[in-house]
CSV table of C-alpha atoms in Angstrom, one decimal:
chain,number,residue,atom,x,y,z
A,5,THR,CA,28.3,67.3,93.8
A,6,ILE,CA,31.9,67.0,92.0
A,7,MET,CA,31.7,64.5,89.0
A,8,THR,CA,34.4,64.8,86.4
A,9,GLU,CA,36.6,61.7,84.5
A,10,ASP,CA,40.3,61.6,83.9
A,11,ALA,CA,42.2,60.6,81.1
A,12,ASP,CA,41.4,57.1,81.7
A,13,ASN,CA,37.5,57.3,82.1
A,14,VAL,CA,37.8,57.1,86.0
A,15,ARG,CA,34.5,58.6,87.4
A,16,PHE,CA,35.4,61.0,90.3
A,17,MET,CA,32.7,62.3,93.2
A,18,GLY,CA,32.5,64.3,95.9
A,19,ARG,CA,32.2,62.9,99.8
A,20,ARG,CA,28.6,62.9,99.7
A,21,ASP,CA,28.2,60.8,96.4
A,22,ALA,CA,31.0,58.6,97.5
A,23,ALA,CA,28.8,57.9,100.8
A,24,GLU,CA,25.7,57.1,98.6
A,25,TYR,CA,27.7,55.1,96.3
A,26,CYS,CA,28.8,52.8,99.1
A,27,THR,CA,25.4,53.0,100.4
A,28,SER,CA,23.8,51.9,97.1
A,29,LYS,CA,25.9,48.8,97.3
A,30,GLY,CA,24.2,47.9,100.7
A,31,LEU,CA,26.9,49.1,102.6
A,32,ALA,CA,25.8,52.2,104.9
A,33,LEU,CA,28.0,54.8,105.1
A,34,ALA,CA,27.9,58.6,106.3
A,35,VAL,CA,29.4,61.6,105.0
A,36,ALA,CA,30.8,62.0,108.4
A,37,THR,CA,32.7,58.9,108.5
A,38,LEU,CA,34.6,59.6,105.1
A,39,GLU,CA,35.5,63.0,106.8
A,40,LYS,CA,36.8,61.4,109.9
A,41,PHE,CA,38.8,58.6,107.9
A,42,ALA,CA,40.1,61.4,105.8
A,43,THR,CA,41.5,62.9,109.1
A,44,ILE,CA,42.5,59.6,111.0
A,45,GLY,CA,43.1,57.3,108.1
A,46,GLY,CA,41.7,53.9,107.3
A,47,GLY,CA,39.5,55.3,104.3
A,48,PRO,CA,39.4,55.1,100.8
A,49,LYS,CA,42.2,56.9,99.1
A,50,PHE,CA,41.1,60.5,97.8
A,51,ARG,CA,42.5,63.2,95.9
A,52,LYS,CA,42.1,67.0,96.0
A,53,TRP,CA,40.3,68.9,93.3
A,54,GLY,CA,41.3,72.6,94.5
A,55,ARG,CA,39.5,72.7,98.2
A,56,LYS,CA,37.4,69.8,97.4
A,57,VAL,CA,38.0,66.2,98.2
A,58,VAL,CA,37.1,63.6,95.5
A,59,TYR,CA,37.0,60.0,95.3
A,60,ALA,CA,37.8,57.6,92.2
A,61,VAL,CA,35.3,54.6,91.9
A,62,PRO,CA,38.0,52.0,91.4
A,63,ASP,CA,39.4,53.2,94.9
A,64,LEU,CA,36.0,53.2,96.6
A,65,ASP,CA,35.7,49.6,95.2
A,66,ALA,CA,38.9,48.5,96.4
A,67,TRP,CA,38.4,50.1,100.2
A,68,ILE,CA,35.0,47.9,100.1
A,69,ALA,CA,36.7,44.9,99.1
A,70,GLN,CA,39.5,45.2,101.6
A,71,ARG,CA,36.8,45.9,104.2
A,72,LEU,CA,34.4,43.0,103.6
A,73,GLY,CA,35.4,39.7,105.2
A,74,PRO,CA,35.6,36.3,103.5
A,75,ALA,CA,32.3,34.6,102.4
A,76,VAL,CA,31.2,31.9,105.2
A,77,SER,CA,28.6,29.9,105.3
A,78,SER,CA,29.2,29.5,109.3
A,79,THR,CA,30.3,31.4,112.0
A,80,SER,CA,32.6,28.9,113.0
A,81,GLU,CA,34.6,29.3,109.9
A,82,LEU,CA,35.4,32.8,111.2
A,83,ALA,CA,37.5,31.4,114.2
A,84,ALA,CA,39.5,29.0,112.2
């Protein structure tokens, strides 16, 4: 587990904690999925801390918001 804070008090976490963070928000995400996204793209922004990959909480939140669809009350609204 890697957790640190930069000068702006942004929390960073390792891949396992990042997956748990997303899952704790009700959006199940496996560590292997983050590994795959880091290779092929499409995942949250990450940084390197030496050899380790770390994710900033605001980057995870932005990625979650980007992936979520709009709130609708009927599936017919999705086709519009």
